[in-house]
Coordinates of N, CA and C in Angstrom, one line a residue:
M1 N -16.5 22.3 -54.3 CA -16.5 23.0 -55.6 C -17.3 24.3 -55.6
L2 N -16.8 25.4 -56.1 CA -17.5 26.7 -56.0 C -18.6 26.7 -57.0
P3 N -19.6 27.5 -56.8 CA -20.8 27.5 -57.7 C -20.4 27.9 -59.1
T4 N -19.5 28.8 -59.3 CA -19.1 29.2 -60.7 C -18.4 28.0 -61.4
E5 N -17.6 27.3 -60.6 CA -16.9 26.1 -61.2 C -17.9 25.0 -61.6
A6 N -18.9 24.8 -60.7 CA -20.0 23.9 -61.0 C -20.7 24.2 -62.3
I7 N -21.0 25.5 -62.4 CA -21.7 26.0 -63.6 C -20.9 25.8 -64.8
Y8 N -19.6 26.2 -64.7 CA -18.7 26.0 -65.9 C -18.6 24.5 -66.3
L9 N -18.5 23.6 -65.3 CA -18.4 22.2 -65.6 C -19.7 21.7 -66.3
A10 N -20.9 22.2 -65.7 CA -22.2 21.8 -66.3 C -22.3 22.3 -67.8
I11 N -21.8 23.5 -68.1 CA -21.9 24.0 -69.4 C -21.0 23.1 -70.4
I12 N -19.8 22.8 -69.9 CA -18.9 21.9 -70.7 C -19.6 20.6 -71.0
I13 N -20.2 20.0 -70.0 CA -20.9 18.7 -70.1 C -22.0 18.8 -71.1
I14 N -22.9 19.8 -71.0 CA -24.0 20.0 -71.8 C -23.6 20.2 -73.3
R15 N -22.5 21.0 -73.5 CA -22.0 21.3 -74.8 C -21.5 20.0 -75.4
T16 N -20.7 19.2 -74.6 CA -20.2 18.0 -75.1 C -21.3 17.0 -75.6
L17 N -22.3 16.9 -74.8 CA -23.4 16.0 -75.1 C -24.1 16.5 -76.4
I18 N -24.4 17.8 -76.5 CA -25.0 18.3 -77.7 C -24.2 18.1 -79.0
L19 N -22.9 18.3 -78.9 CA -22.0 18.1 -80.0 C -21.9 16.6 -80.4
Y20 N -21.8 15.8 -79.3 CA -21.7 14.4 -79.6 C -22.9 13.8 -80.3
F21 N -24.1 14.1 -79.8 CA -25.3 13.6 -80.5 C -25.5 14.2 -81.8
T22 N -25.1 15.5 -82.0 CA -25.2 16.1 -83.4 C -24.4 15.4 -84.4
I23 N -23.1 15.1 -84.0 CA -22.2 14.4 -84.9 C -22.7 13.0 -85.1
L24 N -23.2 12.3 -84.0 CA -23.7 11.0 -84.2 C -24.8 10.8 -85.1
V25 N -25.8 11.7 -85.0 CA -27.0 11.7 -85.9 C -26.5 12.0 -87.4
S26 N -25.6 13.0 -87.5 CA -25.1 13.4 -88.8 C -24.4 12.2 -89.5
M27 N -23.6 11.5 -88.8 CA -22.9 10.3 -89.3 C -23.8 9.2 -89.7
R28 N -24.9 9.1 -88.9 CA -25.9 8.0 -89.3 C -26.6 8.4 -90.6
L29 N -26.9 9.7 -90.8 CA -27.5 10.2 -92.0 C -26.7 10.1 -93.2
V30 N -25.3 10.2 -93.0 CA -24.4 10.1 -94.1 C -24.5 8.7 -94.7
G31 N -24.6 7.7 -93.9 CA -24.8 6.3 -94.4 C -23.7 5.4 -94.1
K32 N -23.9 4.1 -94.1 CA -23.0 3.1 -93.7 C -21.8 3.0 -94.7
R33 N -22.0 3.3 -96.0 CA -20.9 3.2 -96.9 C -19.8 4.1 -96.5
Q34 N -20.1 5.4 -96.1 CA -19.1 6.3 -95.7 C -18.5 5.9 -94.4
L35 N -19.2 5.2 -93.5 CA -18.6 4.8 -92.3 C -17.6 3.7 -92.5
G36 N -17.9 2.9 -93.5 CA -17.1 1.7 -93.7 C -15.8 2.0 -94.5
E37 N -15.9 3.0 -95.3 CA -14.7 3.4 -96.2 C -14.7 4.9 -96.3
M38 N -13.6 5.5 -96.3 CA -13.5 6.9 -96.3 C -12.8 7.4 -97.6
E39 N -13.6 8.2 -98.3 CA -13.1 8.9 -99.5 C -12.4 10.2 -99.2
I40 N -11.9 10.9 -100.2 CA -11.1 12.1 -99.9 C -12.0 13.2 -99.2
S41 N -13.2 13.4 -99.8 CA -14.1 14.4 -99.3 C -14.6 14.1 -97.9
E42 N -14.7 12.8 -97.6 CA -15.2 12.3 -96.3 C -14.1 12.5 -95.2
L43 N -12.8 12.3 -95.7 CA -11.6 12.6 -94.8 C -11.6 14.1 -94.4
I44 N -11.8 14.9 -95.4 CA -11.8 16.4 -95.2 C -12.9 16.7 -94.2
V45 N -14.1 16.2 -94.4 CA -15.2 16.5 -93.5 C -14.9 16.0 -92.1
A46 N -14.3 14.8 -91.9 CA -13.9 14.3 -90.6 C -12.9 15.2 -89.9
A47 N -11.9 15.7 -90.7 CA -10.9 16.5 -90.1 C -11.5 17.9 -89.6
L48 N -12.3 18.5 -90.5 CA -12.9 19.8 -90.2 C -13.9 19.7 -89.0
V49 N -14.7 18.6 -89.0 CA -15.6 18.4 -87.9 C -14.9 18.3 -86.5
A50 N -13.8 17.6 -86.5 CA -13.0 17.4 -85.3 C -12.5 18.8 -84.8
D51 N -12.1 19.6 -85.7 CA -11.6 21.0 -85.3 C -12.7 21.9 -84.9
L52 N -13.8 21.8 -85.6 CA -15.0 22.7 -85.3 C -15.6 22.3 -84.0
A53 N -15.6 21.0 -83.7 CA -16.2 20.5 -82.4 C -15.4 20.9 -81.2
A54 N -14.0 20.9 -81.4 CA -13.1 21.2 -80.3 C -13.2 22.6 -79.8
S55 N -13.4 23.6 -80.7 CA -13.4 25.0 -80.4 C -14.4 25.4 -79.3
P56 N -15.7 25.0 -79.5 CA -16.7 25.4 -78.5 C -16.5 24.7 -77.2
L57 N -15.8 23.5 -77.2 CA -15.6 22.8 -76.0 C -14.4 23.4 -75.2
Q58 N -13.4 23.9 -75.9 CA -12.3 24.5 -75.2 C -12.5 25.9 -74.7
D59 N -13.4 26.6 -75.3 CA -13.7 28.0 -74.9 C -15.2 28.2 -74.8
I60 N -15.8 28.2 -73.6 CA -17.2 28.4 -73.5 C -17.7 29.8 -73.9
G61 N -16.7 30.7 -74.1 CA -17.1 32.0 -74.6 C -17.5 32.0 -76.1
I62 N -17.2 31.0 -76.8 CA -17.6 30.8 -78.2 C -19.0 30.3 -78.2
P63 N -19.9 30.9 -78.9 CA -21.3 30.4 -79.0 C -21.3 29.0 -79.6
L64 N -22.1 28.2 -79.0 CA -22.2 26.8 -79.5 C -22.6 26.7 -80.9
L65 N -23.5 27.6 -81.4 CA -23.9 27.6 -82.8 C -22.8 27.8 -83.7
N66 N -21.7 28.5 -83.3 CA -20.5 28.7 -84.1 C -19.9 27.3 -84.5
G67 N -20.1 26.3 -83.7 CA -19.6 25.0 -84.0 C -20.7 24.1 -84.7
L68 N -22.0 24.3 -84.3 CA -23.0 23.4 -84.8 C -23.4 23.7 -86.2
I69 N -23.5 25.0 -86.5 CA -23.9 25.4 -87.9 C -22.9 24.9 -88.9
P70 N -21.6 25.2 -88.8 CA -20.6 24.7 -89.8 C -20.6 23.2 -89.9
I71 N -20.8 22.5 -88.8 CA -20.8 21.0 -88.8 C -22.0 20.5 -89.6
A72 N -23.2 21.2 -89.4 CA -24.4 20.8 -90.1 C -24.2 21.1 -91.6
V73 N -23.6 22.2 -91.9 CA -23.4 22.6 -93.3 C -22.5 21.6 -94.0
L74 N -21.4 21.1 -93.3 CA -20.5 20.2 -93.9 C -21.1 18.8 -94.2
F75 N -21.9 18.4 -93.2 CA -22.6 17.1 -93.4 C -23.7 17.2 -94.5
C76 N -24.4 18.3 -94.6 CA -25.3 18.5 -95.7 C -24.6 18.5 -97.0
L77 N -23.5 19.2 -97.1 CA -22.7 19.3 -98.3 C -22.2 17.9 -98.7
E78 N -21.8 17.1 -97.7 CA -21.3 15.7 -98.0 C -22.4 14.8 -98.6
V79 N -23.6 15.0 -98.0 CA -24.8 14.2 -98.5 C -25.1 14.6 -99.9
I80 N -25.1 15.9 -100.2 CA -25.4 16.4 -101.5 C -24.4 15.9 -102.5
I81 N -23.1 16.0 -102.2 CA -22.1 15.6 -103.1 C -22.2 14.1 -103.4
S82 N -22.4 13.3 -102.3 CA -22.6 11.9 -102.5 C -23.8 11.5 -103.4
G83 N -24.9 12.2 -103.2 CA -26.0 12.0 -104.1 C -25.8 12.4 -105.5
L84 N -25.1 13.5 -105.7 CA -24.8 13.9 -107.1 C -23.8 13.0 -107.8
S85 N -22.9 12.5 -107.0 CA -21.8 11.6 -107.6 C -22.4 10.3 -108.0
I86 N -23.5 9.9 -107.4 CA -24.2 8.6 -107.8 C -24.8 8.8 -109.2
K87 N -25.3 10.0 -109.4 CA -26.0 10.3 -110.7 C -25.0 10.6 -111.8
S88 N -23.8 11.2 -111.5 CA -22.9 11.7 -112.5 C -21.6 11.0 -112.3
V89 N -21.2 10.2 -113.3 CA -19.9 9.5 -113.3 C -18.8 10.5 -113.4
R90 N -18.9 11.5 -114.2 CA -17.9 12.5 -114.3 C -17.6 13.2 -113.0
L91 N -18.7 13.6 -112.3 CA -18.5 14.3 -111.0 C -17.8 13.4 -110.0
R92 N -18.2 12.1 -110.0 CA -17.5 11.2 -109.1 C -16.1 11.0 -109.4
G93 N -15.7 10.9 -110.7 CA -14.3 10.8 -111.1 C -13.5 12.0 -110.7
F94 N -14.2 13.2 -110.8 CA -13.5 14.5 -110.5 C -13.2 14.6 -109.0
I95 N -14.2 14.2 -108.2 CA -14.1 14.4 -106.7 C -13.3 13.2 -106.1
F96 N -13.7 12.0 -106.4 CA -13.1 10.9 -105.8 C -12.0 10.2 -106.5
G97 N -11.8 10.6 -107.8 CA -10.8 9.9 -108.6 C -11.3 8.6 -109.2
R98 N -10.4 7.9 -109.8 CA -10.8 6.6 -110.5 C -9.8 5.5 -110.0
P99 N -10.3 4.3 -110.0 CA -9.4 3.2 -109.6 C -8.2 3.1 -110.6
S100 N -7.1 2.6 -110.1 CA -5.9 2.4 -110.9 C -5.5 1.0 -110.9
I101 N -5.1 0.5 -112.1 CA -4.6 -0.9 -112.2 C -3.1 -0.9 -111.9
I102 N -2.7 -1.5 -110.8 CA -1.4 -1.5 -110.4 C -0.6 -2.7 -111.0
I103 N -1.3 -3.8 -111.1 CA -0.7 -5.0 -111.7 C -1.6 -5.5 -112.8
S104 N -1.1 -5.8 -113.9 CA -1.9 -6.4 -115.0 C -1.2 -7.6 -115.6
D105 N -1.8 -8.7 -115.5 CA -1.2 -10.0 -116.1 C 0.1 -10.3 -115.5
G106 N 0.2 -10.1 -114.2 CA 1.5 -10.4 -113.5 C 2.6 -9.4 -113.7
K107 N 2.3 -8.2 -114.2 CA 3.3 -7.2 -114.5 C 2.9 -5.9 -113.8
I108 N 3.9 -5.3 -113.1 CA 3.6 -4.1 -112.4 C 3.5 -2.9 -113.3
C109 N 2.5 -2.1 -113.2 CA 2.3 -0.9 -114.1 C 3.0 0.3 -113.4
I110 N 4.3 0.5 -113.8 CA 5.1 1.5 -113.1 C 4.6 2.9 -113.2
P111 N 4.0 3.3 -114.4 CA 3.4 4.7 -114.4 C 2.3 4.9 -113.4
E112 N 1.5 3.9 -113.2 CA 0.4 4.0 -112.2 C 0.9 4.0 -110.8
M113 N 2.0 3.2 -110.6 CA 2.6 3.3 -109.3 C 3.1 4.7 -109.0
R114 N 3.8 5.3 -109.9 CA 4.3 6.6 -109.7 C 3.2 7.7 -109.6
K115 N 2.2 7.5 -110.4 CA 1.0 8.4 -110.3 C 0.4 8.4 -108.9
N116 N 0.3 7.2 -108.3 CA -0.4 7.1 -107.0 C 0.6 7.2 -105.9
R117 N 1.9 7.4 -106.2 CA 3.0 7.5 -105.2 C 2.9 6.2 -104.3
F118 N 2.9 5.1 -105.0 CA 2.8 3.8 -104.4 C 4.1 3.1 -104.6
T119 N 4.8 2.8 -103.5 CA 6.2 2.2 -103.6 C 6.1 0.7 -103.7
P120 N 7.2 0.1 -104.2 CA 7.2 -1.4 -104.3 C 7.1 -2.1 -102.9
D121 N 7.6 -1.4 -101.9 CA 7.5 -2.0 -100.6 C 6.1 -2.0 -100.1
E122 N 5.3 -1.0 -100.4 CA 3.9 -0.9 -100.0 C 3.1 -1.9 -100.8
L123 N 3.5 -2.1 -102.1 CA 2.8 -3.1 -102.9 C 3.0 -4.5 -102.4
L124 N 4.2 -4.8 -102.1 CA 4.5 -6.2 -101.5 C 3.8 -6.4 -100.2
Q125 N 3.8 -5.3 -99.4 CA 3.1 -5.4 -98.1 C 1.6 -5.7 -98.2
E126 N 1.0 -5.0 -99.2 CA -0.4 -5.2 -99.5 C -0.7 -6.7 -100.0
L127 N 0.2 -7.1 -100.8 CA 0.1 -8.5 -101.4 C 0.2 -9.5 -100.3
R128 N 1.2 -9.3 -99.4 CA 1.4 -10.3 -98.3 C 0.2 -10.3 -97.4
S129 N -0.4 -9.1 -97.2 CA -1.6 -9.1 -96.3 C -2.7 -9.8 -96.8
Q130 N -2.7 -10.1 -98.1 CA -3.8 -10.9 -98.7 C -3.3 -12.3 -99.2
S131 N -2.2 -12.7 -98.5 CA -1.6 -14.0 -98.7 C -1.1 -14.3 -100.1
V132 N -0.6 -13.3 -100.8 CA -0.1 -13.4 -102.1 C 1.4 -13.1 -102.1
N133 N 2.2 -14.1 -102.4 CA 3.7 -14.0 -102.3 C 4.3 -13.9 -103.7
D134 N 3.6 -14.3 -104.7 CA 4.1 -14.3 -106.1 C 3.3 -13.4 -107.0
I135 N 4.0 -12.3 -107.5 CA 3.3 -11.3 -108.3 C 2.8 -11.9 -109.6
T136 N 3.5 -12.9 -110.1 CA 3.2 -13.5 -111.4 C 1.8 -14.3 -111.3
T137 N 1.3 -14.6 -110.1 CA 0.0 -15.2 -110.0 C -1.1 -14.3 -110.0
V138 N -0.8 -13.0 -110.1 CA -1.9 -11.9 -110.0 C -2.3 -11.5 -111.4
E139 N -3.6 -11.7 -111.7 CA -4.1 -11.2 -113.0 C -4.3 -9.7 -113.0
Y140 N -4.9 -9.2 -111.9 CA -5.1 -7.7 -111.7 C -4.9 -7.4 -110.3
A141 N -4.3 -6.2 -110.0 CA -4.3 -5.6 -108.7 C -4.8 -4.2 -108.9
I142 N -5.9 -3.9 -108.3 CA -6.6 -2.6 -108.5 C -6.6 -1.8 -107.3
L143 N -6.0 -0.6 -107.4 CA -6.0 0.4 -106.2 C -7.3 1.2 -106.3
E144 N -8.2 0.9 -105.4 CA -9.5 1.6 -105.4 C -9.4 3.1 -104.9
T145 N -10.4 3.8 -105.1 CA -10.4 5.2 -104.8 C -10.3 5.5 -103.3
G146 N -10.8 4.5 -102.5 CA -10.7 4.6 -101.0 C -9.3 4.1 -100.5
G147 N -8.4 3.7 -101.4 CA -7.1 3.3 -100.9 C -6.9 1.8 -100.7
Q148 N -7.9 1.0 -100.9 CA -7.8 -0.5 -100.8 C -7.2 -1.1 -102.1
L149 N -6.4 -2.1 -101.9 CA -5.9 -2.8 -103.0 C -6.6 -4.1 -103.2
N150 N -7.4 -4.2 -104.2 CA -8.1 -5.5 -104.5 C -7.4 -6.3 -105.5
I151 N -7.2 -7.6 -105.2 CA -6.4 -8.5 -106.0 C -7.3 -9.6 -106.7
I152 N -7.1 -9.8 -108.0 CA -7.7 -10.9 -108.7 C -6.6 -11.8 -109.2
L153 N -6.6 -13.0 -108.7 CA -5.6 -14.0 -109.1 C -6.0 -14.6 -110.5
K154 N -4.9 -15.1 -111.1 CA -5.1 -15.8 -112.4 C -6.0 -17.0 -112.1
A155 N -6.7 -17.5 -113.1 CA -7.6 -18.6 -113.0 C -7.0 -19.8 -112.4
D156 N -5.7 -20.1 -112.8 CA -5.0 -21.3 -112.3 C -4.7 -21.3 -110.8
Y157 N -4.7 -20.0 -110.2 CA -4.2 -19.9 -108.9 C -5.4 -19.5 -107.9
Q158 N -6.6 -19.4 -108.5 CA -7.7 -19.1 -107.6 C -8.1 -20.3 -106.8
P159 N -8.6 -20.1 -105.5 CA -9.0 -21.2 -104.7 C -10.1 -22.0 -105.3
L160 N -10.1 -23.3 -105.0 CA -11.1 -24.2 -105.5 C -12.5 -23.9 -104.8
T161 N -13.5 -23.9 -105.5 CA -14.9 -23.8 -105.0 C -15.7 -25.0 -105.3
A162 N -16.8 -25.1 -104.6 CA -17.7 -26.3 -104.9 C -18.2 -26.2 -106.3
Q163 N -18.4 -25.0 -106.8 CA -18.9 -24.9 -108.2 C -17.9 -25.3 -109.2
S164 N -16.6 -24.9 -109.0 CA -15.6 -25.3 -109.9 C -15.3 -26.8 -109.9
M165 N -15.6 -27.5 -108.8 CA -15.5 -28.9 -108.7 C -16.7 -29.7 -109.1
G166 N -17.8 -28.9 -109.5 CA -19.0 -29.6 -109.9 C -19.8 -30.2 -108.7
I167 N -19.6 -29.7 -107.5 CA -20.3 -30.2 -106.4 C -21.4 -29.3 -105.9
S168 N -22.5 -29.8 -105.6 CA -23.7 -29.0 -105.2 C -23.8 -29.2 -103.6
L169 N -23.6 -28.1 -102.9 CA -23.7 -28.2 -101.5 C -25.0 -27.5 -101.0
P170 N -25.6 -28.0 -99.9 CA -26.8 -27.5 -99.4 C -26.6 -26.1 -98.7
D171 N -27.6 -25.3 -98.8 CA -27.5 -24.0 -98.2 C -27.5 -24.1 -96.6
T172 N -26.5 -23.5 -96.0 CA -26.4 -23.6 -94.6 C -27.3 -22.6 -93.8
G173 N -27.8 -21.6 -94.5 CA -28.7 -20.6 -93.9 C -28.0 -19.6 -93.1
Y174 N -28.7 -18.6 -92.7 CA -28.1 -17.4 -91.9 C -28.3 -17.7 -90.4
P175 N -27.3 -17.5 -89.6 CA -27.4 -17.8 -88.2 C -28.1 -16.6 -87.5
H176 N -29.3 -16.8 -87.1 CA -30.0 -15.7 -86.3 C -29.7 -15.9 -84.8
V177 N -29.5 -14.8 -84.2 CA -29.1 -14.8 -82.7 C -30.4 -15.0 -82.0
I178 N -30.5 -16.1 -81.2 CA -31.7 -16.4 -80.3 C -31.5 -15.9 -78.9
I179 N -30.3 -16.2 -78.4 CA -29.9 -15.8 -77.0 C -28.6 -15.0 -77.1
N180 N -28.6 -13.8 -76.6 CA -27.4 -13.0 -76.6 C -27.1 -12.6 -75.2
Q181 N -26.0 -13.2 -74.6 CA -25.6 -13.0 -73.3 C -26.7 -13.1 -72.2
G182 N -27.5 -14.2 -72.4 CA -28.5 -14.5 -71.4 C -29.9 -13.9 -71.7
R183 N -30.0 -13.1 -72.8 CA -31.2 -12.5 -73.1 C -31.8 -13.1 -74.4
I184 N -33.1 -13.5 -74.3 CA -33.8 -14.2 -75.4 C -34.3 -13.1 -76.4
L185 N -33.9 -13.3 -77.7 CA -34.5 -12.3 -78.7 C -35.7 -13.0 -79.3
S186 N -36.9 -12.7 -78.7 CA -38.1 -13.4 -79.1 C -38.5 -13.2 -80.5
N187 N -38.2 -12.0 -81.1 CA -38.6 -11.7 -82.5 C -37.9 -12.7 -83.4
N188 N -36.6 -12.9 -83.2 CA -35.8 -13.9 -84.0 C -36.4 -15.3 -83.8
L189 N -36.8 -15.6 -82.6 CA -37.3 -17.0 -82.4 C -38.6 -17.2 -83.1
R190 N -39.5 -16.2 -83.1 CA -40.7 -16.3 -83.8 C -40.5 -16.3 -85.3
L191 N -39.5 -15.5 -85.8 CA -39.2 -15.4 -87.2 C -38.9 -16.8 -87.8
L192 N -38.2 -17.7 -87.0 CA -37.9 -19.0 -87.4 C -38.9 -20.0 -87.1
G193 N -40.1 -19.6 -86.6 CA -41.2 -20.5 -86.3 C -41.0 -21.4 -85.1
R194 N -40.2 -20.9 -84.1 CA -40.0 -21.6 -82.9 C -40.6 -20.8 -81.7
D195 N -40.7 -21.5 -80.6 CA -41.2 -20.8 -79.4 C -40.2 -21.2 -78.2
E196 N -40.5 -20.6 -77.1 CA -39.6 -20.8 -75.9 C -39.7 -22.2 -75.4
K197 N -40.7 -23.0 -75.6 CA -40.8 -24.4 -75.2 C -39.7 -25.2 -76.0
W198 N -39.7 -24.9 -77.3 CA -38.7 -25.5 -78.2 C -37.3 -25.2 -77.7
L199 N -37.1 -23.9 -77.4 CA -35.8 -23.4 -77.0 C -35.4 -24.1 -75.7
S200 N -36.3 -24.2 -74.7 CA -36.0 -24.8 -73.5 C -35.5 -26.3 -73.6
K201 N -36.2 -26.9 -74.6 CA -35.8 -28.3 -74.9 C -34.4 -28.4 -75.4
Q202 N -34.0 -27.5 -76.3 CA -32.7 -27.5 -76.9 C -31.6 -27.1 -75.9
L203 N -32.0 -26.4 -74.9 CA -31.0 -26.0 -73.9 C -30.7 -27.2 -72.9
G204 N -31.5 -28.2 -72.9 CA -31.2 -29.4 -72.1 C -31.2 -29.1 -70.6
G205 N -32.1 -28.3 -70.1 CA -32.1 -28.0 -68.7 C -31.4 -26.8 -68.3
K206 N -30.6 -26.2 -69.2 CA -29.9 -25.0 -68.8 C -30.8 -23.8 -69.0
L207 N -30.6 -22.8 -68.2 CA -31.4 -21.6 -68.2 C -30.8 -20.6 -69.2
P208 N -31.7 -19.8 -69.9 CA -31.2 -18.8 -70.9 C -30.2 -17.9 -70.3
R209 N -30.3 -17.5 -69.0 CA -29.4 -16.6 -68.4 C -27.9 -17.2 -68.3
D210 N -27.8 -18.5 -68.4 CA -26.5 -19.2 -68.4 C -25.9 -19.3 -69.8
I211 N -26.6 -18.8 -70.8 CA -26.1 -19.0 -72.2 C -25.5 -17.7 -72.7
Y212 N -24.3 -17.8 -73.2 CA -23.6 -16.6 -73.7 C -24.1 -16.3 -75.1
L213 N -24.2 -17.3 -76.0 CA -24.7 -17.1 -77.4 C -25.3 -18.4 -77.9
F214 N -26.5 -18.2 -78.5 CA -27.3 -19.3 -79.1 C -27.8 -18.8 -80.4
T215 N -27.4 -19.5 -81.5 CA -27.8 -19.1 -82.8 C -28.5 -20.2 -83.5
L216 N -29.4 -19.9 -84.4 CA -30.2 -20.9 -85.2 C -30.3 -20.4 -86.6
T217 N -30.1 -21.3 -87.6 CA -30.3 -21.0 -89.0 C -31.6 -21.5 -89.5
E218 N -32.0 -21.1 -90.7 CA -33.2 -21.6 -91.3 C -33.2 -23.1 -91.5
T219 N -32.1 -23.6 -91.7 CA -32.0 -25.1 -91.9 C -31.9 -25.9 -90.6
G220 N -31.9 -25.2 -89.5 CA -31.9 -25.9 -88.2 C -30.6 -26.1 -87.5
T221 N -29.5 -25.5 -88.1 CA -28.2 -25.6 -87.5 C -28.1 -24.8 -86.2
I222 N -27.7 -25.3 -85.1 CA -27.6 -24.7 -83.8 C -26.2 -24.5 -83.4
F223 N -25.9 -23.3 -82.9 CA -24.7 -23.1 -82.1 C -25.0 -22.6 -80.8
C224 N -24.5 -23.2 -79.7 CA -24.8 -22.8 -78.4 C -23.5 -22.8 -77.5
Q225 N -23.2 -21.7 -76.8 CA -22.1 -21.7 -75.9 C -22.5 -21.0 -74.6
A226 N -22.2 -21.7 -73.5 CA -22.6 -21.3 -72.2 C -21.6 -20.2 -71.7
K227 N -22.1 -19.4 -70.7 CA -21.2 -18.4 -70.2 C -20.1 -19.1 -69.3
E228 N -18.9 -18.5 -69.3 CA -17.9 -19.0 -68.5 C -18.1 -18.6 -67.0
S229 N -17.7 -19.5 -66.1 CA -17.9 -19.2 -64.7 C -16.9 -18.1 -64.3
E230 N -17.3 -17.1 -63.6 CA -16.4 -16.0 -63.2 C -15.8 -16.3 -61.8

């Protein structure tokens, strides 16, 4: 490889790393809600960031700041808009829209379907994906601003729960990971008031490095699975 080619490759690698970590940090600052569900403004930011990040990588003659500065501005703008929308219901409705009731009392709301350009086939597909085959069993179907269809069944068709049957069940607790692929998570072990002597006894002679996953709840429920032999 010629020196100029090596320098060119090194520049591309460095630029890629800088852009990657810049976008990574920015996405972390935006928050987990935006990572889990994408609103209209967030989709716009994602599309623009992809285009802005590609330009400095494809042409090293373009200054890296030409990509970094617009990306930083976009993420700052998204954080500001998200913060303002939390305080202002009107602003949130203007930017993100409002949920639409697609089904009410087992009847399809055709104007809302047309407004959201939602076809009957799409509606039936969404219902099937949530194990609903009969529209008449649906009390409400709400199309959220992020595009998800949330379904509320009529009372007679909702699944039975322990509360509805008048049964009191004990709390099972949260399963804390104690061993993850052979590595002991000592902080979780101490959090539950246990030590490695107790853990060794529970493993019954097996070594931690032979365990794929070991979890323990506050109520003492244990799940343990050994690694598979390769």
